[in-house]
PDB file of C-alpha atoms and ligand atoms in Angstrom:
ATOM      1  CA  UNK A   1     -11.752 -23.948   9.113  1.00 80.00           C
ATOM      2  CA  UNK A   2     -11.848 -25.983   5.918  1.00 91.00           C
ATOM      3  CA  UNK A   3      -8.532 -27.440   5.362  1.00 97.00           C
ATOM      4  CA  UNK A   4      -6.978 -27.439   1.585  1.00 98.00           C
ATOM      5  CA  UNK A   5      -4.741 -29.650  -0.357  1.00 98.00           C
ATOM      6  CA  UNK A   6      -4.114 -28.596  -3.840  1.00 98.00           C
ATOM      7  CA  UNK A   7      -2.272 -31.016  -6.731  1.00 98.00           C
ATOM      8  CA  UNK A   8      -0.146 -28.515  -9.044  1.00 98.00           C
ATOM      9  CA  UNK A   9       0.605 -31.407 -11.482  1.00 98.00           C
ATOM     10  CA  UNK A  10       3.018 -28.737 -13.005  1.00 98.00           C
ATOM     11  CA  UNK A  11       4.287 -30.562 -17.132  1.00 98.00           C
ATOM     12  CA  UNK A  12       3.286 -33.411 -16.054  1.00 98.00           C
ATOM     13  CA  UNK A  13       1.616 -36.131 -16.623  1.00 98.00           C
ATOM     14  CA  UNK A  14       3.212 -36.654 -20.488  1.00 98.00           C
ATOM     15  CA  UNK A  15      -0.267 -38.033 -22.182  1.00 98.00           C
ATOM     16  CA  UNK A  16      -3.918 -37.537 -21.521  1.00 97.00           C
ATOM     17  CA  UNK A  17      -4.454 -40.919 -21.293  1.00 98.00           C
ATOM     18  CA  UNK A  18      -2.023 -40.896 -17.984  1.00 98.00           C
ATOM     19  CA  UNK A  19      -3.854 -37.811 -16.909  1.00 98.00           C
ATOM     20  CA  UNK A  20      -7.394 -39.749 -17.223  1.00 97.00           C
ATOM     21  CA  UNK A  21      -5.250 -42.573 -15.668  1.00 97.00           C
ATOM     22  CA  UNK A  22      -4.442 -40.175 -12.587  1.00 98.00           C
ATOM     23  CA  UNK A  23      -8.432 -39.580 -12.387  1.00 97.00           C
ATOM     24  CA  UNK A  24      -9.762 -42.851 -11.924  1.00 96.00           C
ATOM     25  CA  UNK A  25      -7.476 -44.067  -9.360  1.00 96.00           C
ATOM     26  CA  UNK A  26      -8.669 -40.508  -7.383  1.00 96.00           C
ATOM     27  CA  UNK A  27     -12.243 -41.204  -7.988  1.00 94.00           C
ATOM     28  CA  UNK A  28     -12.527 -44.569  -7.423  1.00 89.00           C
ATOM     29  CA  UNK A  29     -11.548 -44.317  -3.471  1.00 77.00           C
ATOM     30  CA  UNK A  30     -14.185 -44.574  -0.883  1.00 69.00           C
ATOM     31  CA  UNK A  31     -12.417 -41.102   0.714  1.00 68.00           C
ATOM     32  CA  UNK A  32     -14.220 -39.036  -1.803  1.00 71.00           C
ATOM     33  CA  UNK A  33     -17.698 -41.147  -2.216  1.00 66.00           C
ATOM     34  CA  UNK A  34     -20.365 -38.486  -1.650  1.00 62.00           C
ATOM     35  CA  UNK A  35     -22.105 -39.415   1.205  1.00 56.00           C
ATOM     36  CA  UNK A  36     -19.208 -41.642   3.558  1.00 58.00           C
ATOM     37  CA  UNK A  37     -16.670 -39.885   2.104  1.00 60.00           C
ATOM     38  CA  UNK A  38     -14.389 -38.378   4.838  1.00 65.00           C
ATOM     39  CA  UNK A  39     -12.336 -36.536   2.836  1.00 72.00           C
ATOM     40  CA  UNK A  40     -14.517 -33.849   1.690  1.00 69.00           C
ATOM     41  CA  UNK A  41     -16.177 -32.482   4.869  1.00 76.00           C
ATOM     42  CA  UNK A  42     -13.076 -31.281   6.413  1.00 90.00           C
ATOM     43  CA  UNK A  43     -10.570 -30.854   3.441  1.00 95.00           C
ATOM     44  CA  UNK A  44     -11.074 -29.345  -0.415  1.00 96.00           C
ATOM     45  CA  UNK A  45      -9.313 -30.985  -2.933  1.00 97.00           C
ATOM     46  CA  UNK A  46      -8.213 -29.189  -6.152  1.00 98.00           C
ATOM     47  CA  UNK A  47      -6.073 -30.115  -8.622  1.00 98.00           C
ATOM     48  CA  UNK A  48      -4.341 -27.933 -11.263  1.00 98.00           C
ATOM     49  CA  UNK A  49      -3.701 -29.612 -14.398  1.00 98.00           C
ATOM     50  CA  UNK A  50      -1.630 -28.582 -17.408  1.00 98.00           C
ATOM     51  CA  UNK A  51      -3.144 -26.430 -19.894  1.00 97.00           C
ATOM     52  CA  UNK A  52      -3.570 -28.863 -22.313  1.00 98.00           C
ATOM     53  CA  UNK A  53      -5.228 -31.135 -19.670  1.00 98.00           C
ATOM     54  CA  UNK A  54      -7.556 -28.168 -18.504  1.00 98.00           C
ATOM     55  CA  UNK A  55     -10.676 -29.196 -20.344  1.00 98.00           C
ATOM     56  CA  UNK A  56     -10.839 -32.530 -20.297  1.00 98.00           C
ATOM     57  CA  UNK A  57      -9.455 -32.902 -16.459  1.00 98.00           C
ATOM     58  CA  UNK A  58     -11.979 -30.040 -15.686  1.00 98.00           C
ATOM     59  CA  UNK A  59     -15.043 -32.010 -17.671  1.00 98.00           C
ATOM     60  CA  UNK A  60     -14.226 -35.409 -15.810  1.00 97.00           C
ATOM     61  CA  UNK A  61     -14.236 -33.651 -12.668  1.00 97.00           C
ATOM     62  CA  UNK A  62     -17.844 -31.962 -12.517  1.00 95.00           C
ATOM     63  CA  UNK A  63     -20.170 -33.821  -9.894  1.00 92.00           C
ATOM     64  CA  UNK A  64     -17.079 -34.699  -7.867  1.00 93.00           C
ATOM     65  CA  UNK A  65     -15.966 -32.996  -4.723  1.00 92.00           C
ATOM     66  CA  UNK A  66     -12.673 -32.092  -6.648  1.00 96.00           C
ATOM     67  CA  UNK A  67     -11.837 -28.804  -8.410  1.00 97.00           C
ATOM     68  CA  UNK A  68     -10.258 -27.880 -10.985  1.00 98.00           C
ATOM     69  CA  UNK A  69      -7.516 -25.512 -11.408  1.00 98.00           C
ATOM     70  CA  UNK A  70      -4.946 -23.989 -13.832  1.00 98.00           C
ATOM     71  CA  UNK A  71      -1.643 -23.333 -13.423  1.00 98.00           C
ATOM     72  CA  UNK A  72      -0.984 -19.628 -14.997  1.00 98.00           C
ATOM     73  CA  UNK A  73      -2.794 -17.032 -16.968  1.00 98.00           C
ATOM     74  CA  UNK A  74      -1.885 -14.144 -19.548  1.00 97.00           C
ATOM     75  CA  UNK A  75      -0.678 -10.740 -18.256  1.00 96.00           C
ATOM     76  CA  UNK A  76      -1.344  -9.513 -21.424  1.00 96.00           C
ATOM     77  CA  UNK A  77      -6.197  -9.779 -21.732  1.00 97.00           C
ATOM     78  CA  UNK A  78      -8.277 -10.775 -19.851  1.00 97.00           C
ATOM     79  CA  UNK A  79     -10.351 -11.988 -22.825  1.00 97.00           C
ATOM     80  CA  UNK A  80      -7.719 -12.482 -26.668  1.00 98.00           C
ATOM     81  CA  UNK A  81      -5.512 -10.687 -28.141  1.00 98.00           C
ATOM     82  CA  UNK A  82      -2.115 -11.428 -29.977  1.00 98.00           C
ATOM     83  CA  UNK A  83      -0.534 -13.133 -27.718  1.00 98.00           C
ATOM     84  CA  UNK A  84       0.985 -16.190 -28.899  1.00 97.00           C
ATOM     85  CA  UNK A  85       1.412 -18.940 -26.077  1.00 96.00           C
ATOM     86  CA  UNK A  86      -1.269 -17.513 -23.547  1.00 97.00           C
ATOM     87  CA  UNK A  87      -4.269 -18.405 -22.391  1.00 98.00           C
ATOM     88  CA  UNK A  88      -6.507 -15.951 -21.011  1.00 98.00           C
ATOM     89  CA  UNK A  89      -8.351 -15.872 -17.598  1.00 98.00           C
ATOM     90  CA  UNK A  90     -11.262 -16.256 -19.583  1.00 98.00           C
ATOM     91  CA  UNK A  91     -10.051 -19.463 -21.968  1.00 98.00           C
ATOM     92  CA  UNK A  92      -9.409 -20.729 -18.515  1.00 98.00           C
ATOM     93  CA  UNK A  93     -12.954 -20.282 -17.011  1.00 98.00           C
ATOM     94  CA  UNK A  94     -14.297 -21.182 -20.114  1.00 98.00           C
ATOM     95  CA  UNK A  95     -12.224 -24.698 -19.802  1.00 98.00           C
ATOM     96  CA  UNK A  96     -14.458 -25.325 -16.714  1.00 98.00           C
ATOM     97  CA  UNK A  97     -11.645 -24.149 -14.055  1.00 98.00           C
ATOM     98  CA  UNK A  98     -12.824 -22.609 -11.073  1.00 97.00           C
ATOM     99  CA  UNK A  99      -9.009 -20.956  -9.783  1.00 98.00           C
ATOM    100  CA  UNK A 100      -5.658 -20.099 -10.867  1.00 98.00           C
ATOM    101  CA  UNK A 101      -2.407 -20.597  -9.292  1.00 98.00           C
ATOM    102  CA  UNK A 102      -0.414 -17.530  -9.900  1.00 98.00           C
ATOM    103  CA  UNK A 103       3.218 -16.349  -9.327  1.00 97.00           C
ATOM    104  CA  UNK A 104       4.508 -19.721  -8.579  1.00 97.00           C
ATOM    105  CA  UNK A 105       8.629 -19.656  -8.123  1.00 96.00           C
ATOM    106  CA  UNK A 106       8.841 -21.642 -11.396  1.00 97.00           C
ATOM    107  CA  UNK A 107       7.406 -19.016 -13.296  1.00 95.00           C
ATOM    108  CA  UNK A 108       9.385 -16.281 -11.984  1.00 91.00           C
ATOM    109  CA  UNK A 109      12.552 -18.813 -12.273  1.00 92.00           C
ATOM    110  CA  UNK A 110      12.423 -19.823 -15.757  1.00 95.00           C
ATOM    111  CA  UNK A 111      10.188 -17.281 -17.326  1.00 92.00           C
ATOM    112  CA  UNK A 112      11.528 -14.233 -15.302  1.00 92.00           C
ATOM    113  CA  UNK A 113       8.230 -13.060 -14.238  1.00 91.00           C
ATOM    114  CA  UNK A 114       7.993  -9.997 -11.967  1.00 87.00           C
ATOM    115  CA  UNK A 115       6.214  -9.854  -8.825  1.00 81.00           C
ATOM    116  CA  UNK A 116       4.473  -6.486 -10.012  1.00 78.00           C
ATOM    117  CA  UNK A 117       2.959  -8.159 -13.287  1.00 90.00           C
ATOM    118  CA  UNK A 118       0.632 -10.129 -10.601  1.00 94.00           C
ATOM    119  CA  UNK A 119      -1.721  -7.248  -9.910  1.00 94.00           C
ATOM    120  CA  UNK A 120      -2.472  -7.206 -13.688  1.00 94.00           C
ATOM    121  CA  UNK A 121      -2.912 -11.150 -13.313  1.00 96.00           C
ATOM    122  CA  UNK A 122      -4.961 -11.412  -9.988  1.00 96.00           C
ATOM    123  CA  UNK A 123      -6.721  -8.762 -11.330  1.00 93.00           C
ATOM    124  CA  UNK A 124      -7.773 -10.528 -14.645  1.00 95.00           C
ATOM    125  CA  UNK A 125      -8.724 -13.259 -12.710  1.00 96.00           C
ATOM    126  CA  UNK A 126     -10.946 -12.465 -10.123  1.00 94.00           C
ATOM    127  CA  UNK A 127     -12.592 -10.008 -13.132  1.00 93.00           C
ATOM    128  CA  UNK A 128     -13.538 -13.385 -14.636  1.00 95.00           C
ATOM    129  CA  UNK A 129     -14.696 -15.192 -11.556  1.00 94.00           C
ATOM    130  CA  UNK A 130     -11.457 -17.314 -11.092  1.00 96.00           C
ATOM    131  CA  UNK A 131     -10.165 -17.618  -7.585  1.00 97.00           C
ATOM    132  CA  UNK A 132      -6.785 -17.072  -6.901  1.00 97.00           C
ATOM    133  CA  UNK A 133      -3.646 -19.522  -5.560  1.00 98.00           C
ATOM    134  CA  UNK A 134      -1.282 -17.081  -4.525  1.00 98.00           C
ATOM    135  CA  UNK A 135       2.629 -18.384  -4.265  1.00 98.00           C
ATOM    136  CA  UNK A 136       4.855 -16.698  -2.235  1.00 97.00           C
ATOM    137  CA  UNK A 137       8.528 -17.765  -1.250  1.00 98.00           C
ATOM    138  CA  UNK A 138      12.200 -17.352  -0.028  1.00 98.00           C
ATOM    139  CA  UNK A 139      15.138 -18.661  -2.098  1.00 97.00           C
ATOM    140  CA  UNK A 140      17.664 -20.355  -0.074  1.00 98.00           C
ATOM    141  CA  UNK A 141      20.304 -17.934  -0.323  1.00 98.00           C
ATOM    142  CA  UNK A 142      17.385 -15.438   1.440  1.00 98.00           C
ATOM    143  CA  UNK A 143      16.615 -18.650   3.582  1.00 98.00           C
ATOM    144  CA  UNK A 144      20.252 -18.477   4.903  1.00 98.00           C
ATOM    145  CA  UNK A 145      20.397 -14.576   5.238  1.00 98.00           C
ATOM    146  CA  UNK A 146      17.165 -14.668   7.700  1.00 97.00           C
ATOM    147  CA  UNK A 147      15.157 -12.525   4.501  1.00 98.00           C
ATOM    148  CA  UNK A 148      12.311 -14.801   4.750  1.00 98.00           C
ATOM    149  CA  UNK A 149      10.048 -12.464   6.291  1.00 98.00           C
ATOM    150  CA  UNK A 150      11.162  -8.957   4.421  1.00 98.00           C
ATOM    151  CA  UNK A 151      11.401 -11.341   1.200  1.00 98.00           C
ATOM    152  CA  UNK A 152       7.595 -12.221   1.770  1.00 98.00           C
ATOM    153  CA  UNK A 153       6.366  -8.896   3.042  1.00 98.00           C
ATOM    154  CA  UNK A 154       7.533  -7.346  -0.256  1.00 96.00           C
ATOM    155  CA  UNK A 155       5.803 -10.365  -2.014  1.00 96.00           C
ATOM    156  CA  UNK A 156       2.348  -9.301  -0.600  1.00 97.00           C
ATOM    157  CA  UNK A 157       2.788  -5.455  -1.420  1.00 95.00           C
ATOM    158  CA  UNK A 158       1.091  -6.860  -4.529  1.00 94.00           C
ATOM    159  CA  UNK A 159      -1.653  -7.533  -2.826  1.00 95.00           C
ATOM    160  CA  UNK A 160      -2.969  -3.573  -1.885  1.00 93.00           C
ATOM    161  CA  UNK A 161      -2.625  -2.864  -6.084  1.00 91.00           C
ATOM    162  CA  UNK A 162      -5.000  -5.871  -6.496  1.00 91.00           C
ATOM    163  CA  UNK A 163      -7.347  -4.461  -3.490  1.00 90.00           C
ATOM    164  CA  UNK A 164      -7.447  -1.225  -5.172  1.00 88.00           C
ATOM    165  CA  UNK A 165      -8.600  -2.621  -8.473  1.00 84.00           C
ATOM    166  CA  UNK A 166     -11.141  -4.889  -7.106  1.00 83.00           C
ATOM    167  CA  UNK A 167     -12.690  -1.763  -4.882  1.00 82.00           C
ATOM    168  CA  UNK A 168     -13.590  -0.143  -8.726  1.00 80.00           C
ATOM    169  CA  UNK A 169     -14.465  -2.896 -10.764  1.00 72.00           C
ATOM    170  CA  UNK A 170     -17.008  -4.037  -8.437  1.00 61.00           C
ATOM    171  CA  UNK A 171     -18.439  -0.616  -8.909  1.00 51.00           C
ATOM    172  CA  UNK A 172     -19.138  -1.456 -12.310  1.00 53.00           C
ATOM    173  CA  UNK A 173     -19.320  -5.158 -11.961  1.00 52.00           C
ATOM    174  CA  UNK A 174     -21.779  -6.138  -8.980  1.00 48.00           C
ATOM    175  CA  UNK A 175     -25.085  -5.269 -10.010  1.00 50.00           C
ATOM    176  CA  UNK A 176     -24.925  -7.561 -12.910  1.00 57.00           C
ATOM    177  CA  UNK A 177     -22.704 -10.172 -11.270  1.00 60.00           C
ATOM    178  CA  UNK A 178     -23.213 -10.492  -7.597  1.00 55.00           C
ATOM    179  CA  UNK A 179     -20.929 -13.343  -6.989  1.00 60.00           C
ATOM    180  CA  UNK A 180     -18.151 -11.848  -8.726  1.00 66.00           C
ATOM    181  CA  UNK A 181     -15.423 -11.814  -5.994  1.00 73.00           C
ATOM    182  CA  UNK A 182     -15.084  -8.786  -4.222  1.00 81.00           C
ATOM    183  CA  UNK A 183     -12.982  -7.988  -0.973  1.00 82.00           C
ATOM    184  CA  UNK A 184     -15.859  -9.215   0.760  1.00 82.00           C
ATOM    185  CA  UNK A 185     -15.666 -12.353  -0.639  1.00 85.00           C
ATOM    186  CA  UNK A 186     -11.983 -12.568  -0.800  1.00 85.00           C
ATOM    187  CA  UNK A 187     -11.760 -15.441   1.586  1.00 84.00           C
ATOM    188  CA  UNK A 188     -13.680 -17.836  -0.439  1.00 89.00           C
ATOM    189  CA  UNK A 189     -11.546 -16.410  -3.872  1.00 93.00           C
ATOM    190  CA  UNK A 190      -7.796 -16.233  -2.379  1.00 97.00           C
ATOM    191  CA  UNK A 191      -5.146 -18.552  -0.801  1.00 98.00           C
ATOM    192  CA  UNK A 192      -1.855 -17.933  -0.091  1.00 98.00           C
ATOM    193  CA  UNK A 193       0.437 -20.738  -0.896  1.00 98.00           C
ATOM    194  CA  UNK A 194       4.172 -20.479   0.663  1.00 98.00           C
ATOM    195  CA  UNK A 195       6.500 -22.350  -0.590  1.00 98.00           C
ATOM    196  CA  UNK A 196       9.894 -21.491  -0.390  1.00 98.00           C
ATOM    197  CA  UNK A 197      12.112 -22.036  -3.524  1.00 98.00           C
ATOM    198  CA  UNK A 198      14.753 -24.372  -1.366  1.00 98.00           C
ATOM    199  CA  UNK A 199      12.167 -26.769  -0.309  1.00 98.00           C
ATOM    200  CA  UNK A 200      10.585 -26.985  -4.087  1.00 98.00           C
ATOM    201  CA  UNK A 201      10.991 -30.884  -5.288  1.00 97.00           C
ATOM    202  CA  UNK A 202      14.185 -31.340  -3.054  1.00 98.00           C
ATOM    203  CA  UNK A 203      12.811 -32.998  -0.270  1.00 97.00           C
ATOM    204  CA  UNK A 204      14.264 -30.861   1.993  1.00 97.00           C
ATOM    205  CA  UNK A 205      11.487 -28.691   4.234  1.00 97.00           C
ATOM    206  CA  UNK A 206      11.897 -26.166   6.790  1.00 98.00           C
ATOM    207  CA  UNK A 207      10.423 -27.290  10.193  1.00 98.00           C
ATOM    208  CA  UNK A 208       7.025 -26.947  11.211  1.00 98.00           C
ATOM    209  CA  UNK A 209       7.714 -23.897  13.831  1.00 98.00           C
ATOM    210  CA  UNK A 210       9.374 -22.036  11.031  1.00 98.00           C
ATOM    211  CA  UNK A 211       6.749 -22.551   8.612  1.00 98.00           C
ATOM    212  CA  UNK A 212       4.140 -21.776  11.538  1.00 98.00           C
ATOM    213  CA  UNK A 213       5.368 -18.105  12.221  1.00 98.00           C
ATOM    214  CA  UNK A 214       5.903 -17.313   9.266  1.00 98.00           C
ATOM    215  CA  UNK A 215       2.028 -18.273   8.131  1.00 98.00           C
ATOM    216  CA  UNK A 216       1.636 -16.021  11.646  1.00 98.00           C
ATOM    217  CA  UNK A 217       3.512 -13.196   9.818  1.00 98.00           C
ATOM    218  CA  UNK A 218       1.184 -13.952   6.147  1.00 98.00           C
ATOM    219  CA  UNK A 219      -1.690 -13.899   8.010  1.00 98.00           C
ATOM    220  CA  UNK A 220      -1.132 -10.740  10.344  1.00 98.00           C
ATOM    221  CA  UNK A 221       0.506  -9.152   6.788  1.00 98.00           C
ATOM    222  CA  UNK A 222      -3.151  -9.776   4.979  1.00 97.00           C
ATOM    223  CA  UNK A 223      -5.162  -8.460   8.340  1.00 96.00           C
ATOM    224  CA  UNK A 224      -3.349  -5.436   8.457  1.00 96.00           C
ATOM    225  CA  UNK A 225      -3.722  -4.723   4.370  1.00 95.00           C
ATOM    226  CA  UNK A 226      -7.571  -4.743   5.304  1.00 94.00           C
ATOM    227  CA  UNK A 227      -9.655  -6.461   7.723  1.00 92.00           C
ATOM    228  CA  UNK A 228     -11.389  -8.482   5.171  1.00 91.00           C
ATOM    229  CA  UNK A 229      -8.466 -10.765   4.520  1.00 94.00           C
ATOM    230  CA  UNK A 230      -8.318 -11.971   8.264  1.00 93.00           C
ATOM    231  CA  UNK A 231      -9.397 -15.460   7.595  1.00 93.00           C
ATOM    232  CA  UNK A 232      -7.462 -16.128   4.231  1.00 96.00           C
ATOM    233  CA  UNK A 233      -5.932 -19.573   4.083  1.00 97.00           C
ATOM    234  CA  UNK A 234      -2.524 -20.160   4.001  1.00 98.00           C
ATOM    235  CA  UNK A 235      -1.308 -23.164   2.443  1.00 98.00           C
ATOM    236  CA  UNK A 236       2.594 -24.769   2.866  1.00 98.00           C
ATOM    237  CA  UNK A 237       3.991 -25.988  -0.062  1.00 98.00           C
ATOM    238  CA  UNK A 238       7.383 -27.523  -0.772  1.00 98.00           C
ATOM    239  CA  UNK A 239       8.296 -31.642  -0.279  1.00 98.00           C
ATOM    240  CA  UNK A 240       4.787 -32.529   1.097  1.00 98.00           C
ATOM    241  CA  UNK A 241       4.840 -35.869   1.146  1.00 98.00           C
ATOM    242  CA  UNK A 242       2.460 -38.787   2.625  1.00 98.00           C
ATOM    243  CA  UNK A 243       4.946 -38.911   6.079  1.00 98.00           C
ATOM    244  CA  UNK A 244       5.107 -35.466   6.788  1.00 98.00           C
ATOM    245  CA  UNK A 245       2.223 -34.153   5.968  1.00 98.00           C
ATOM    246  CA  UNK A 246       0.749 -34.968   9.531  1.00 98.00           C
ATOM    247  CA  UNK A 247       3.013 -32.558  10.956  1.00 98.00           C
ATOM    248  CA  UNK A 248       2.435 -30.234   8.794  1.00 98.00           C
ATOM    249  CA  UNK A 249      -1.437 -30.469   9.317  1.00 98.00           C
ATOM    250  CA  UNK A 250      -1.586 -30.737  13.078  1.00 98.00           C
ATOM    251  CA  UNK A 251      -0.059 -26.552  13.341  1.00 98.00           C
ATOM    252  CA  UNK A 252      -3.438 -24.044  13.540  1.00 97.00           C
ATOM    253  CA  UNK A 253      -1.685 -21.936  11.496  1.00 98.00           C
ATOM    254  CA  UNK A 254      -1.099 -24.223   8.448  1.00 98.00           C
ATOM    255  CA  UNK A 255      -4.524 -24.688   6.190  1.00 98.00           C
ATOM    256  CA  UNK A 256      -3.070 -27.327   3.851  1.00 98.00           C
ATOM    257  CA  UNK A 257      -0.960 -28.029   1.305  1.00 98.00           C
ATOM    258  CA  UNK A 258       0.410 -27.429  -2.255  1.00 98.00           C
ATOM    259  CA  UNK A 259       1.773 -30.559  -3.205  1.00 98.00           C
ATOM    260  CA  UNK A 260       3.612 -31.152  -6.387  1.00 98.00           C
ATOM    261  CA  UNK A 261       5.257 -34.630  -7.285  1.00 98.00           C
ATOM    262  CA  UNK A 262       3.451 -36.379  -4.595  1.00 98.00           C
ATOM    263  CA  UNK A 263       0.010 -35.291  -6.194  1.00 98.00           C
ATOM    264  CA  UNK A 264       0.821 -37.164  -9.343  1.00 98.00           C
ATOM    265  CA  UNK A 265      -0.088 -40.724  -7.375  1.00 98.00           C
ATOM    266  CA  UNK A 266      -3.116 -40.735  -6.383  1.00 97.00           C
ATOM    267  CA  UNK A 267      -2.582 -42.958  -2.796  1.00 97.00           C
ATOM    268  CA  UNK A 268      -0.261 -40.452  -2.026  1.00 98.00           C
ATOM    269  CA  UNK A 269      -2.224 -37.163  -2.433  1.00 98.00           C
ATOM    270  CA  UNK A 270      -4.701 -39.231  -0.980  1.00 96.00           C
ATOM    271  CA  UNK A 271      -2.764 -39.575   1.978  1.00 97.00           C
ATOM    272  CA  UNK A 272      -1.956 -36.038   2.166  1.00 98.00           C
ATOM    273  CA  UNK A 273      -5.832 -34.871   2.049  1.00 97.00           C
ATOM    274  CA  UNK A 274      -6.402 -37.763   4.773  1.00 95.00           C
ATOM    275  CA  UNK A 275      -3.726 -36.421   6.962  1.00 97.00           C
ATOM    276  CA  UNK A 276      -5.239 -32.983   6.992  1.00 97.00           C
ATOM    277  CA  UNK A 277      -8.851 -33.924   7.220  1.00 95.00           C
ATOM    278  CA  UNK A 278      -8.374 -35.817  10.090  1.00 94.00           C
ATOM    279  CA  UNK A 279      -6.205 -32.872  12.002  1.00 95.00           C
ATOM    280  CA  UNK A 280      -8.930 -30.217  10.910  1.00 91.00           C
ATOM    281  CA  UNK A 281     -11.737 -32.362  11.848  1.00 86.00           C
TER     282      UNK A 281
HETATM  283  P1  13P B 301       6.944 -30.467  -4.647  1.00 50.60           P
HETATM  284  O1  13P B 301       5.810 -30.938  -3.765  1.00 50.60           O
HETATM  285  O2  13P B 301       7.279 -31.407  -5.755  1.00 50.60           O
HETATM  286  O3  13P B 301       8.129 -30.066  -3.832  1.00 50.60           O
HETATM  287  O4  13P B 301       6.420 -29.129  -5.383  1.00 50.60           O
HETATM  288  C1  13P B 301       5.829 -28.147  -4.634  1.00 50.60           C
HETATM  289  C2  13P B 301       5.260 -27.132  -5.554  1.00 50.60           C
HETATM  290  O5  13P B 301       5.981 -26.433  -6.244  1.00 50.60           O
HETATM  291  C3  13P B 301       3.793 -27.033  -5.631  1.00 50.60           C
HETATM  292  O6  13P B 301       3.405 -25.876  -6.325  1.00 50.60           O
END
C-alpha cells in the first residue's frame, strides 16, 4: 500500500514569501523529479498550508507529485453564507485543494469544537469532492487512565453519521458526478490521522507497539462500520521527526505520517517521506 506523509504547516510560515521559500527547497530535490524520483512511487506527499497560503501554495504545486491540502472548513455551508471567518468546502476546492484535514486536537482545544459537528464537516467535504484527513486522539490524562481505545472508539462513532449521509447524496449526486466520493471510493477520499494530544509538538511519542495496536483497533473499528473502509490508511501523527520516523514506518500497520514542525524544513520532511518510501517499497 501507498505510504503517506502529510505537512500540516498549521500558522505557520509568517509570510508568503517564506511559504514560496518552503516550496523551492521541496521542489528542487532529485526525490521528487518525475521520472528518478523515488519518493513518489511508494509515498504521497501532501501538504496543508494556511488558509491564506491555500491558493498560491495550491497554484505552485500543480504538475508536481505534491498535493495540496487545507487545514479546516466551515460547519456552517457548504457553499457562503454569513459566516464571518470561514471558508467553505467549496472556497477550498475552488483554491485548488484536493483534501481537508478535519477535527485536528487544536481545533477542538482552542476553538472548542465538538466531535459531532464533524459529520456536518466530512459531509460538506466529500459533497464538494474534497478528501478527508481525519484526526483522532487521546489526551494524556486519558493516555494515563488506559482510555485510549474507548476515547478513540467514541471518536469514530462520527464516522456511521457521515456513512449515512454519503449513502443519500450519492443518490442524487452520481449520475452527474461519478467521481464524487462515495463509500466505494472512500479509501482513495479518507485517512485517519492519530495523533494523540500528549505527543502534539512535545517531542514526546508513544512507542511504536502502542501506536501499532491501536492503528489495529482504527482499522478493525472502520471494517466493522462497513466493509468498504477495510483498507483506509491510518496515519501517526505527533513528534515525527527525521530519526524516528524509520520506526515508525517499518510497523504494517502504520501508513505514514502527519508531521507538523518538522514539515516546515524541507530536508526534514524530506527525510520523513524517504524513511517511509523506502519501508513501503
Ligand atoms: P508535531 O509534528 O509538531 O508534533 O505536530 C503534529 C501535528 O499536530 C500534525 O497535525
Amino acid at each position: 500500500m501507498q505510504a503517506w506523509v502529510i505537512g500540516n504547516w498549521k500558522q505557520n510560515p509568517a509570510t508568503s514569501h517564506e511559504a514560496q521559500a518552503l516550496l523551492n527547497d521541496l521542489l528542487v530535490n532529485d526525490l521528487l523529479a518525475p521520472t528518478e524520483g523515488r519518493l513518489t512511487n511508494t509515498c504521497q506527499l501532501m501538504v496543508a498550508p494556511s488558509c491564506i497560503h491555500l491558493a498560491a501554495v495550491s497554484a505552485r504545486l500543480q504538475e508536481t507529485p505534491i498535493l495540496c491540502a487545507a487545514q479546516d472548513i466551515s460547519a456552517h455551508s457548504d457553499s457562503t453564507g454569513a459566516y464571518t471567518g470561514d471558508c467553505s468546502a467549496q472556497q477550498i476546492a475552488d483554491a485548488g485543494a484536493t483534501w481537508t484535514i478535519l477535527g485536528h486536537s487544536e481545533r477542538r482545544q482552542y476553538h472548542k469544537e465538538p466531535y459531532d459537528r464533524l459529520v456536518q464537516k466530512m459531509a460538506f467535504a466529500f459533497k464538494q469532492n474534497l478528501g478527508v484527513i481525519l484526526c483522532i486522539g487521546e489526551t494524556q490524562e486519558q493516555y494515563d487512565n488506559e482510555q485510549t481505545l474507548s476515547v478513540l472508539g467514541e471518536q469514530l462513532s462520527v464516522i456511521p453519521g457521515v456513512l449515512e449521509s454519503l449513502r443519500s447524496t450519492n443518490v442524487d449526486t452520481n449520475n452527474d458526478t461519478p467521481n464524487a466520493p462515495s463509500i466505494d471510493n472512500m479509501t482513495e477520499r479518507l485517512i485517519i490521522a492519530y495523533e494523540p494530544v500528549w505527543a502534539i509538538g512535545t517531542g514526546k511519542v508513544p512507542t511504536v507497539s502502542e501506536v501499532s495496536r491501536t492503528h489495529e483497533y482504527i482499522k478493525q473499528t472502520l471494517a466493522d462500520y462497513a466493509a468498504e473502509l477495510t483498507d483506509i490508511s491510518v496515519l501517526y501523527g505527533g513528534s515525527v521527526n527525521a530519526d524516528n520516523a524509520s520506526s515508525f514506518a517499518a510497523d504494517p500497520m502504520i501508513d505514514g505520517a502527519l508531521v507538523g514542525g518538522a514539515s516546515l524544513k524541507a530536508q526534514s520532511f524530506l527525510a520523513i517521506a524517504e524513511a517511509f518510501a523506502s519501508a513501503k517499497a
